Amino acid sequence: MLLSALLTSVGINLGLCFLFFTLYSILRKQPSNVTVYGPRLVKDGKSQQSNEFNLERLLPTAGWVKRALEPTNDEILSNLGLDALVFIRVFVFSIRVFSFASVVGIFILLPVNYMGTEFEEFFDLPKKSMDNFSISNVNDGSNKLWIHFCAIYIFTAVVCSLLYYEHKYILTKRISHLYSSKPQPQEFTVLVSGVPLESGNSISETVENFFREFHSSSYLSHIVVHRTDKLKVLMNDAEKLYKKLTRAKSGSISRQNSRRVGFLGMFGNNVDHYQKKLEKLEDDMRLKQSLLAGEEVPAAFVSFRTRHGAAIATNIQQGIDPTQWLTEAAPEPKDVHWPFFTASFVRRWISNVVVLVAFVALLILYIVPVVLVQGLANLHQLETWFPFLKGILNMQIVSQVITGYLPSLIFQLFLLTVPPIMILLSSMQGFISHSQIEKSACIKLLIFTVWNSFFANVLSGSALYRVNVFLEPKTIPRVLAAAVPAQASFFVSYVVTSGWTGLSSEILRLVPLLWSFITKLFGKEDDKEFEVPSTPFCQEIPKILFFGLLGITYFFLSPLILPFLLVYYCLGYVIYRNQLLNVYAAKYETGGKFWPIVHSYTIFSLVLMHIIAVGLFGLKELPVASSLTIPLPILTILFSIYCQRRFLPNFKSYPTQCLVNKDKADEREQNMSEFYSELVVAYRDPALPASQNSRDISP
Amino acid sequence: MLLSALLTSVGINLGLCFLFFTLYSILRKQPSNVTVYGPRLVKDGKSQQSNEFNLERLLPTAGWVKRALEPTNDEILSNLGLDALVFIRVFVFSIRVFSFASVVGIFILLPVNYMGTEFEEFFDLPKKSMDNFSISNVNDGSNKLWIHFCAIYIFTAVVCSLLYYEHKYILTKRISHLYSSKPQPQEFTVLVSGVPLESGNSISETVENFFREFHSSSYLSHIVVHRTDKLKVLMNDAEKLYKKLTRAKSGSISRQNSRRVGFLGMFGNNVDHYQKKLEKLEDDMRLKQSLLAGEEVPAAFVSFRTRHGAAIATNIQQGIDPTQWLTEAAPEPKDVHWPFFTASFVRRWISNVVVLVAFVALLILYIVPVVLVQGLANLHQLETWFPFLKGILNMQIVSQVITGYLPSLIFQLFLLTVPPIMILLSSMQGFISHSQIEKSACIKLLIFTVWNSFFANVLSGSALYRVNVFLEPKTIPRVLAAAVPAQASFFVSYVVTSGWTGLSSEILRLVPLLWSFITKLFGKEDDKEFEVPSTPFCQEIPKILFFGLLGITYFFLSPLILPFLLVYYCLGYVIYRNQLLNVYAAKYETGGKFWPIVHSYTIFSLVLMHIIAVGLFGLKELPVASSLTIPLPILTILFSIYCQRRFLPNFKSYPTQCLVNKDKADEREQNMSEFYSELVVAYRDPALPASQNSRDISP
């Protein structure tokens, strides 16, 4: 790709970004859009927009940027939760890393690369190929490569130390978040599965006997889980019908008052029809509820008097048979994924294996479209496939748009289909909470992105050949070193199109905006009913981290990518702060458990860079540098293992010291008996009537 | 190797075995050898041999076999401990596996192999090469290979199910062993390391404050560890001197009475000299002891009132910083490896890495002698190296002895040097107990044996080439499939020489016998001073398991090895029962923790066999069979993961149910206050005076 093509792409996207930002700053001030751009504020009752018209409403302003940057980390922690803070810290970490990388890359590596072969004419930059700025421009065996070698070592050290301090910082915040928060039901509760069936005793009695015997001092109460999936379907139906009914009723009453509601004029006659249907459904539900009374599942939420008591039950194996009395920390009550409990130990285990196989199959299958997209970046291949396009493709502007813009756009659209599939796969694995499903889907998406966005793009040739590379580890460095630099221009344009445009469309929220417009048009709008969208950590984190991977691997290969990345992360920092403050609301709190994923992924990126460096120094006929790079991945992995030992245990569960301290503080400060009475009913299945649930509760 | 060479080897070894057994059955009846053949009995006061002379003493009898087979598993468990039972069960498991394998191998696979190519003359068996009985005799692409294919599947299923039931059996025994045993100090005690230094507080105070605060209900007492390695050296010196002194004294007194003691007539004059030396040493010790009063190490043994209390402290992370307040289950008091505690978290971690590197280096270095030994098995190579040997080597008997016997004997001798090195390496890793060191050394020895006895023998060629194979996983099956069958004859003779002769020399205890003879001759004998040797699990288990690996991998390649293995295991079963009952005494109990090693190793052997099968069916031009074998290792590994989830947690620690039940039973049945007073002093450092230790004990 020529520099001019890159500049075209940058130009288009800069234009788009400015357009989107301008639109945003105007649209957000319109009172009718408040549910699109500030649903969180509306929910919290903080929205202070007046309906008065003034000129300022039509002018683009940048006040939102200032407001987004205002809150301190501690304010974010207390208002938005730990996950939001971790999310923001990923940007802070990335900005730090790529600020350093940009300085080294642009002021040291780029000049070295550009002057790699000989003193060419310095002018006519636009006609230079992007290869002139990459390491491939440096002569084989040139001593200039030692500069790259040093840069890799220094960069790795900087990233590792930044990672260490970030890890430490987040851990401190995690502990202080525990200390400052009020007692939460999930801290006192344990989910027990695999309750053995005892003849003569119900599951509820078995659970009670067991915990009364083995945790006599701290046991508080329990709630046995019921099989309610069918009931839930009925309840959803009833809820929908009820909504329709109320709407139809209000429609028939206020038909005269409101023009808009009667727009399609089809309600009113249906009131009786709906009412009958609803009555029938309610009968059904009552029948099911009574039937379900007996359908207990061998799992229960067991609550304890102290956090330490719950931690003891979680951390020590309970029954002699490790497949029975399995304990795990309970999720937040609203985070429980109720359909989980159909799975026994063996069934959960098998479904895990099945999902793994399905995931691998998906990875392999999805290569096909990626290969097709790659064709667009290589125009001459496209011409051979579709000869009639030759005339159009020879026009310079068309070819520049196609090579610079279209491939990554198609690629991006195609990637949109993946997250729902991954969430579906993860939900089949038998996780007990939505947050665990999201975390697992996030990891799957990361692997998918690395495989399909990086490796499949980088390694050309048939799919079979690609698999072969990974069966011959010795050749991996050389193959990667030959293939990765060649794709530099594709990834630079990917950062600009997918990254920048992605961010600006994130802030504009085009789909919800159109949706809100359409619903208003058709009179279905109901301000009280709108839902605050939950923070899409699972979809966003892999995207953000993937750009980090690109930056780290291309750091010494093609430093031209770095300033674009830095711009991406700075924009992202502002935009996501704004979105977290105004738009999204976390449905559940994972307690910063996304951070270890970020850590592992950064280490993986570093090691990948080292492997490419080993191969590249080999290809560039500098075998000494190649050998001297080998200790670097080993040291990095050792560092990672050390970090995991040092920090990871605290991400999995809280230590005794914290728990006991917090328990004691609670006893002094809180009204615990009130909390206990809430705790006892916190894990009631929403599908069961209160009477049914309370049967399981032992005071 | 010709069949006749094998038969020679078998003959020699059978003869040796009978000779050794005869010698044993005579020698063991001599009263003077009672400390060699029955030290355990003597220690327990069960030795009932009279000094009267009768003719029976000179006749070989087989009564010891009957006595060795008498005790039931439960008797072994209660008298010899769980480790001894696990050791015996390894033999039982192997006998079952290889009984099945022998039947299938000899009656199905061997005839198929022998008639693989064509109907040759059936007679003149001795001149047949051993290859005629192996799978290499079957024609390429022959449908007879499907018989092997089925045999592999059935064999794997049988081994896995045997493994499962053995796992289950040992687990039951482990639990029942806990229930039936008396309270042990290690069950109530936790080792805490990484105690943070608080200004103004001694380590002892810090520990006490921490556990009083966070484990108020169950904390009993603690003992801070002291740095006493230098003191221990002095104490050892003093002990030796003291022994010499008493011996010298008794020598000068009883010189007239005893002829033997005065044999060299050099004692007596030295009494004064020794006494002076001893006094000086004791002064030194007292000085050191007073100096050491302040030299506390940031580690302590913390005892609790209940097993459950100790388990809570072990299983839950204590401090906020995961590198501080590290807890682990305490070893038995006599099992503590006192010099461990110089290592902090980071230092232990680094030394682990260093030991790993040293171990890998050792693996690679030790290939050299193996390659040399291999030369002996290939006579013509030896002839090219040493042409002057040609005349001797051409004699049939010499060549048969050399090819059939010498290589594995030299190999065996060479392997003798390895266990001490491995134990040394493991002891540098910062383990806190001798049993952990042994377990770690056992794993190292296993890996070493597999690498150096199997892979290095199997893969000929330069060392560099070998490493390359493992960098190209795709080619591994083919390389192994080509190389492994070729070494069948070497390993058959290895089983016969190393295995059989190893067993018979184990029972004869040649070295201790000679040693006891020499000490008697030189008048140093002292019946009261002899030590009961500790059971050499760490050295023996890798040997025994290695034969299992040979049997499993050669099961379908060269079934001729199977009957020899079966004989080995049957002999071993009798001999080791005898040795465990009469000779060895376990110094410490690991609670059956060797079994998971056996499990993993058996799974590894199976997977190795599968990999070879995949390669072999490929080489034999039966690609369908090759592909159909691929699911087998995957299924086996899944089975293994399932077993680990199902059983392993119970090997690591006991579940709450057991602990609380046992705690309650103890409260009813035992005099716990008496036990507590023993517990408080159980972990006193033997190098420190009682007063010094008791300072740390808080009542």
PDB file of N, CA, C and O in Angstrom, chain B residues 496-533:
ATOM      1  N   VAL B 496      14.830 -58.812  31.732  1.00  0.00           N
ATOM      2  CA  VAL B 496      15.349 -60.037  32.340  1.00  0.00           C
ATOM      3  C   VAL B 496      16.542 -59.731  33.233  1.00  0.00           C
ATOM      4  O   VAL B 496      16.596 -60.158  34.395  1.00  0.00           O
ATOM      5  N   THR B 497      17.496 -58.963  32.728  1.00  0.00           N
ATOM      6  CA  THR B 497      18.697 -58.714  33.535  1.00  0.00           C
ATOM      7  C   THR B 497      18.411 -57.724  34.644  1.00  0.00           C
ATOM      8  O   THR B 497      18.495 -58.043  35.825  1.00  0.00           O
ATOM      9  N   SER B 498      18.028 -56.536  34.231  1.00  0.00           N
ATOM     10  CA  SER B 498      17.874 -55.493  35.232  1.00  0.00           C
ATOM     11  C   SER B 498      16.732 -55.802  36.181  1.00  0.00           C
ATOM     12  O   SER B 498      16.847 -55.631  37.388  1.00  0.00           O
ATOM     13  N   GLY B 499      15.633 -56.273  35.611  1.00  0.00           N
ATOM     14  CA  GLY B 499      14.460 -56.523  36.437  1.00  0.00           C
ATOM     15  C   GLY B 499      14.655 -57.711  37.372  1.00  0.00           C
ATOM     16  O   GLY B 499      14.639 -57.551  38.596  1.00  0.00           O
ATOM     17  N   TRP B 500      14.875 -58.877  36.796  1.00  0.00           N
ATOM     18  CA  TRP B 500      14.958 -60.080  37.615  1.00  0.00           C
ATOM     19  C   TRP B 500      16.136 -60.021  38.575  1.00  0.00           C
ATOM     20  O   TRP B 500      16.004 -60.251  39.771  1.00  0.00           O
ATOM     21  N   THR B 501      17.317 -59.706  38.015  1.00  0.00           N
ATOM     22  CA  THR B 501      18.494 -59.685  38.876  1.00  0.00           C
ATOM     23  C   THR B 501      18.383 -58.590  39.917  1.00  0.00           C
ATOM     24  O   THR B 501      18.817 -58.760  41.066  1.00  0.00           O
ATOM     25  N   GLY B 502      17.777 -57.485  39.516  1.00  0.00           N
ATOM     26  CA  GLY B 502      17.568 -56.405  40.472  1.00  0.00           C
ATOM     27  C   GLY B 502      16.765 -56.878  41.670  1.00  0.00           C
ATOM     28  O   GLY B 502      17.113 -56.599  42.820  1.00  0.00           O
ATOM     29  N   LEU B 503      15.704 -57.636  41.381  1.00  0.00           N
ATOM     30  CA  LEU B 503      14.858 -58.136  42.462  1.00  0.00           C
ATOM     31  C   LEU B 503      15.616 -59.084  43.378  1.00  0.00           C
ATOM     32  O   LEU B 503      15.516 -59.010  44.602  1.00  0.00           O
ATOM     33  N   SER B 504      16.371 -60.009  42.755  1.00  0.00           N
ATOM     34  CA  SER B 504      17.030 -60.992  43.605  1.00  0.00           C
ATOM     35  C   SER B 504      18.154 -60.354  44.412  1.00  0.00           C
ATOM     36  O   SER B 504      18.431 -60.768  45.549  1.00  0.00           O
ATOM     37  N   SER B 505      18.797 -59.320  43.850  1.00  0.00           N
ATOM     38  CA  SER B 505      19.822 -58.657  44.670  1.00  0.00           C
ATOM     39  C   SER B 505      19.163 -57.799  45.744  1.00  0.00           C
ATOM     40  O   SER B 505      19.741 -57.575  46.803  1.00  0.00           O
ATOM     41  N   GLU B 506      17.946 -57.344  45.480  1.00  0.00           N
ATOM     42  CA  GLU B 506      17.190 -56.617  46.497  1.00  0.00           C
ATOM     43  C   GLU B 506      16.951 -57.500  47.709  1.00  0.00           C
ATOM     44  O   GLU B 506      17.155 -57.093  48.855  1.00  0.00           O
ATOM     45  N   ILE B 507      16.561 -58.750  47.458  1.00  0.00           N
ATOM     46  CA  ILE B 507      16.243 -59.611  48.604  1.00  0.00           C
ATOM     47  C   ILE B 507      17.509 -60.081  49.309  1.00  0.00           C
ATOM     48  O   ILE B 507      17.527 -60.260  50.533  1.00  0.00           O
ATOM     49  N   LEU B 508      18.593 -60.247  48.557  1.00  0.00           N
ATOM     50  CA  LEU B 508      19.826 -60.739  49.193  1.00  0.00           C
ATOM     51  C   LEU B 508      20.522 -59.636  49.991  1.00  0.00           C
ATOM     52  O   LEU B 508      21.270 -59.924  50.932  1.00  0.00           O
ATOM     53  N   ARG B 509      20.267 -58.373  49.622  1.00  0.00           N
ATOM     54  CA  ARG B 509      20.879 -57.222  50.306  1.00  0.00           C
ATOM     55  C   ARG B 509      22.391 -57.415  50.429  1.00  0.00           C
ATOM     56  O   ARG B 509      22.944 -57.423  51.533  1.00  0.00           O
ATOM     57  N   LEU B 510      23.034 -57.526  49.268  1.00  0.00           N
ATOM     58  CA  LEU B 510      24.445 -57.877  49.228  1.00  0.00           C
ATOM     59  C   LEU B 510      25.322 -56.850  49.952  1.00  0.00           C
ATOM     60  O   LEU B 510      26.183 -57.211  50.749  1.00  0.00           O
ATOM     61  N   VAL B 511      25.052 -55.576  49.689  1.00  0.00           N
ATOM     62  CA  VAL B 511      25.911 -54.538  50.273  1.00  0.00           C
ATOM     63  C   VAL B 511      25.804 -54.514  51.796  1.00  0.00           C
ATOM     64  O   VAL B 511      26.820 -54.561  52.494  1.00  0.00           O
ATOM     65  N   PRO B 512      24.579 -54.475  52.351  1.00  0.00           N
ATOM     66  CA  PRO B 512      24.498 -54.509  53.823  1.00  0.00           C
ATOM     67  C   PRO B 512      25.088 -55.790  54.411  1.00  0.00           C
ATOM     68  O   PRO B 512      25.693 -55.765  55.487  1.00  0.00           O
ATOM     69  N   LEU B 513      24.920 -56.916  53.648  1.00  0.00           N
ATOM     70  CA  LEU B 513      25.472 -58.181  54.149  1.00  0.00           C
ATOM     71  C   LEU B 513      26.988 -58.099  54.281  1.00  0.00           C
ATOM     72  O   LEU B 513      27.567 -58.422  55.323  1.00  0.00           O
ATOM     73  N   LEU B 514      27.623 -57.612  53.209  1.00  0.00           N
ATOM     74  CA  LEU B 514      29.085 -57.480  53.229  1.00  0.00           C
ATOM     75  C   LEU B 514      29.502 -56.489  54.312  1.00  0.00           C
ATOM     76  O   LEU B 514      30.467 -56.701  55.030  1.00  0.00           O
ATOM     77  N   TRP B 515      28.781 -55.412  54.421  1.00  0.00           N
ATOM     78  CA  TRP B 515      29.098 -54.367  55.394  1.00  0.00           C
ATOM     79  C   TRP B 515      29.043 -54.929  56.816  1.00  0.00           C
ATOM     80  O   TRP B 515      29.945 -54.709  57.631  1.00  0.00           O
ATOM     81  N   SER B 516      27.977 -55.696  57.081  1.00  0.00           N
ATOM     82  CA  SER B 516      27.842 -56.280  58.413  1.00  0.00           C
ATOM     83  C   SER B 516      28.982 -57.271  58.662  1.00  0.00           C
ATOM     84  O   SER B 516      29.547 -57.345  59.759  1.00  0.00           O
ATOM     85  N   PHE B 517      29.363 -57.981  57.627  1.00  0.00           N
ATOM     86  CA  PHE B 517      30.471 -58.937  57.755  1.00  0.00           C
ATOM     87  C   PHE B 517      31.775 -58.201  58.079  1.00  0.00           C
ATOM     88  O   PHE B 517      32.513 -58.587  58.987  1.00  0.00           O
ATOM     89  N   ILE B 518      32.010 -57.118  57.341  1.00  0.00           N
ATOM     90  CA  ILE B 518      33.253 -56.369  57.534  1.00  0.00           C
ATOM     91  C   ILE B 518      33.307 -55.747  58.921  1.00  0.00           C
ATOM     92  O   ILE B 518      34.317 -55.820  59.623  1.00  0.00           O
ATOM     93  N   THR B 519      32.173 -55.126  59.337  1.00  0.00           N
ATOM     94  CA  THR B 519      32.188 -54.486  60.651  1.00  0.00           C
ATOM     95  C   THR B 519      32.430 -55.515  61.751  1.00  0.00           C
ATOM     96  O   THR B 519      33.118 -55.240  62.723  1.00  0.00           O
ATOM     97  N   LYS B 520      31.854 -56.711  61.562  1.00  0.00           N
ATOM     98  CA  LYS B 520      32.080 -57.750  62.568  1.00  0.00           C
ATOM     99  C   LYS B 520      33.550 -58.129  62.600  1.00  0.00           C
ATOM    100  O   LYS B 520      34.160 -58.295  63.652  1.00  0.00           O
ATOM    101  N   LEU B 521      34.109 -58.244  61.397  1.00  0.00           N
ATOM    102  CA  LEU B 521      35.508 -58.647  61.281  1.00  0.00           C
ATOM    103  C   LEU B 521      36.421 -57.653  61.984  1.00  0.00           C
ATOM    104  O   LEU B 521      37.374 -58.024  62.650  1.00  0.00           O
ATOM    105  N   PHE B 522      36.087 -56.355  61.837  1.00  0.00           N
ATOM    106  CA  PHE B 522      36.955 -55.352  62.418  1.00  0.00           C
ATOM    107  C   PHE B 522      36.506 -54.912  63.810  1.00  0.00           C
ATOM    108  O   PHE B 522      36.942 -53.892  64.321  1.00  0.00           O
ATOM    109  N   GLY B 523      35.561 -55.676  64.345  1.00  0.00           N
ATOM    110  CA  GLY B 523      35.219 -55.480  65.751  1.00  0.00           C
ATOM    111  C   GLY B 523      34.457 -54.219  66.054  1.00  0.00           C
ATOM    112  O   GLY B 523      34.424 -53.737  67.165  1.00  0.00           O
ATOM    113  N   LYS B 524      33.871 -53.605  65.026  1.00  0.00           N
ATOM    114  CA  LYS B 524      33.124 -52.383  65.301  1.00  0.00           C
ATOM    115  C   LYS B 524      31.649 -52.676  65.527  1.00  0.00           C
ATOM    116  O   LYS B 524      30.849 -51.756  65.707  1.00  0.00           O
ATOM    117  N   GLU B 525      31.276 -53.927  65.400  1.00  0.00           N
ATOM    118  CA  GLU B 525      29.866 -54.280  65.459  1.00  0.00           C
ATOM    119  C   GLU B 525      29.248 -53.861  66.785  1.00  0.00           C
ATOM    120  O   GLU B 525      29.839 -53.997  67.843  1.00  0.00           O
ATOM    121  N   ASP B 526      28.044 -53.310  66.686  1.00  0.00           N
ATOM    122  CA  ASP B 526      27.327 -52.932  67.895  1.00  0.00           C
ATOM    123  C   ASP B 526      25.837 -53.127  67.642  1.00  0.00           C
ATOM    124  O   ASP B 526      25.206 -52.342  66.944  1.00  0.00           O
ATOM    125  N   ASP B 527      25.308 -54.202  68.197  1.00  0.00           N
ATOM    126  CA  ASP B 527      23.940 -54.599  67.859  1.00  0.00           C
ATOM    127  C   ASP B 527      22.908 -53.521  68.172  1.00  0.00           C
ATOM    128  O   ASP B 527      21.923 -53.373  67.476  1.00  0.00           O
ATOM    129  N   LYS B 528      23.175 -52.782  69.234  1.00  0.00           N
ATOM    130  CA  LYS B 528      22.145 -51.810  69.637  1.00  0.00           C
ATOM    131  C   LYS B 528      22.108 -50.572  68.741  1.00  0.00           C
ATOM    132  O   LYS B 528      21.197 -49.777  68.800  1.00  0.00           O
ATOM    133  N   GLU B 529      23.160 -50.422  67.959  1.00  0.00           N
ATOM    134  CA  GLU B 529      23.289 -49.177  67.227  1.00  0.00           C
ATOM    135  C   GLU B 529      22.758 -49.215  65.803  1.00  0.00           C
ATOM    136  O   GLU B 529      22.676 -48.194  65.149  1.00  0.00           O
ATOM    137  N   PHE B 530      22.415 -50.385  65.326  1.00  0.00           N
ATOM    138  CA  PHE B 530      22.067 -50.503  63.896  1.00  0.00           C
ATOM    139  C   PHE B 530      20.793 -49.721  63.605  1.00  0.00           C
ATOM    140  O   PHE B 530      19.925 -49.550  64.453  1.00  0.00           O
ATOM    141  N   GLU B 531      20.725 -49.236  62.365  1.00  0.00           N
ATOM    142  CA  GLU B 531      19.564 -48.447  61.960  1.00  0.00           C
ATOM    143  C   GLU B 531      18.692 -49.271  61.031  1.00  0.00           C
ATOM    144  O   GLU B 531      19.192 -49.947  60.130  1.00  0.00           O
ATOM    145  N   VAL B 532      17.372 -49.166  61.227  1.00  0.00           N
ATOM    146  CA  VAL B 532      16.456 -49.805  60.288  1.00  0.00           C
ATOM    147  C   VAL B 532      16.422 -48.950  59.027  1.00  0.00           C
ATOM    148  O   VAL B 532      16.151 -47.753  59.102  1.00  0.00           O
ATOM    149  N   PRO B 533      16.733 -49.536  57.858  1.00  0.00           N
ATOM    150  CA  PRO B 533      16.723 -48.713  56.637  1.00  0.00           C
ATOM    151  C   PRO B 533      15.308 -48.237  56.320  1.00  0.00           C
ATOM    152  O   PRO B 533      14.343 -48.967  56.534  1.00  0.00           O
TER     153      PRO B 533
END
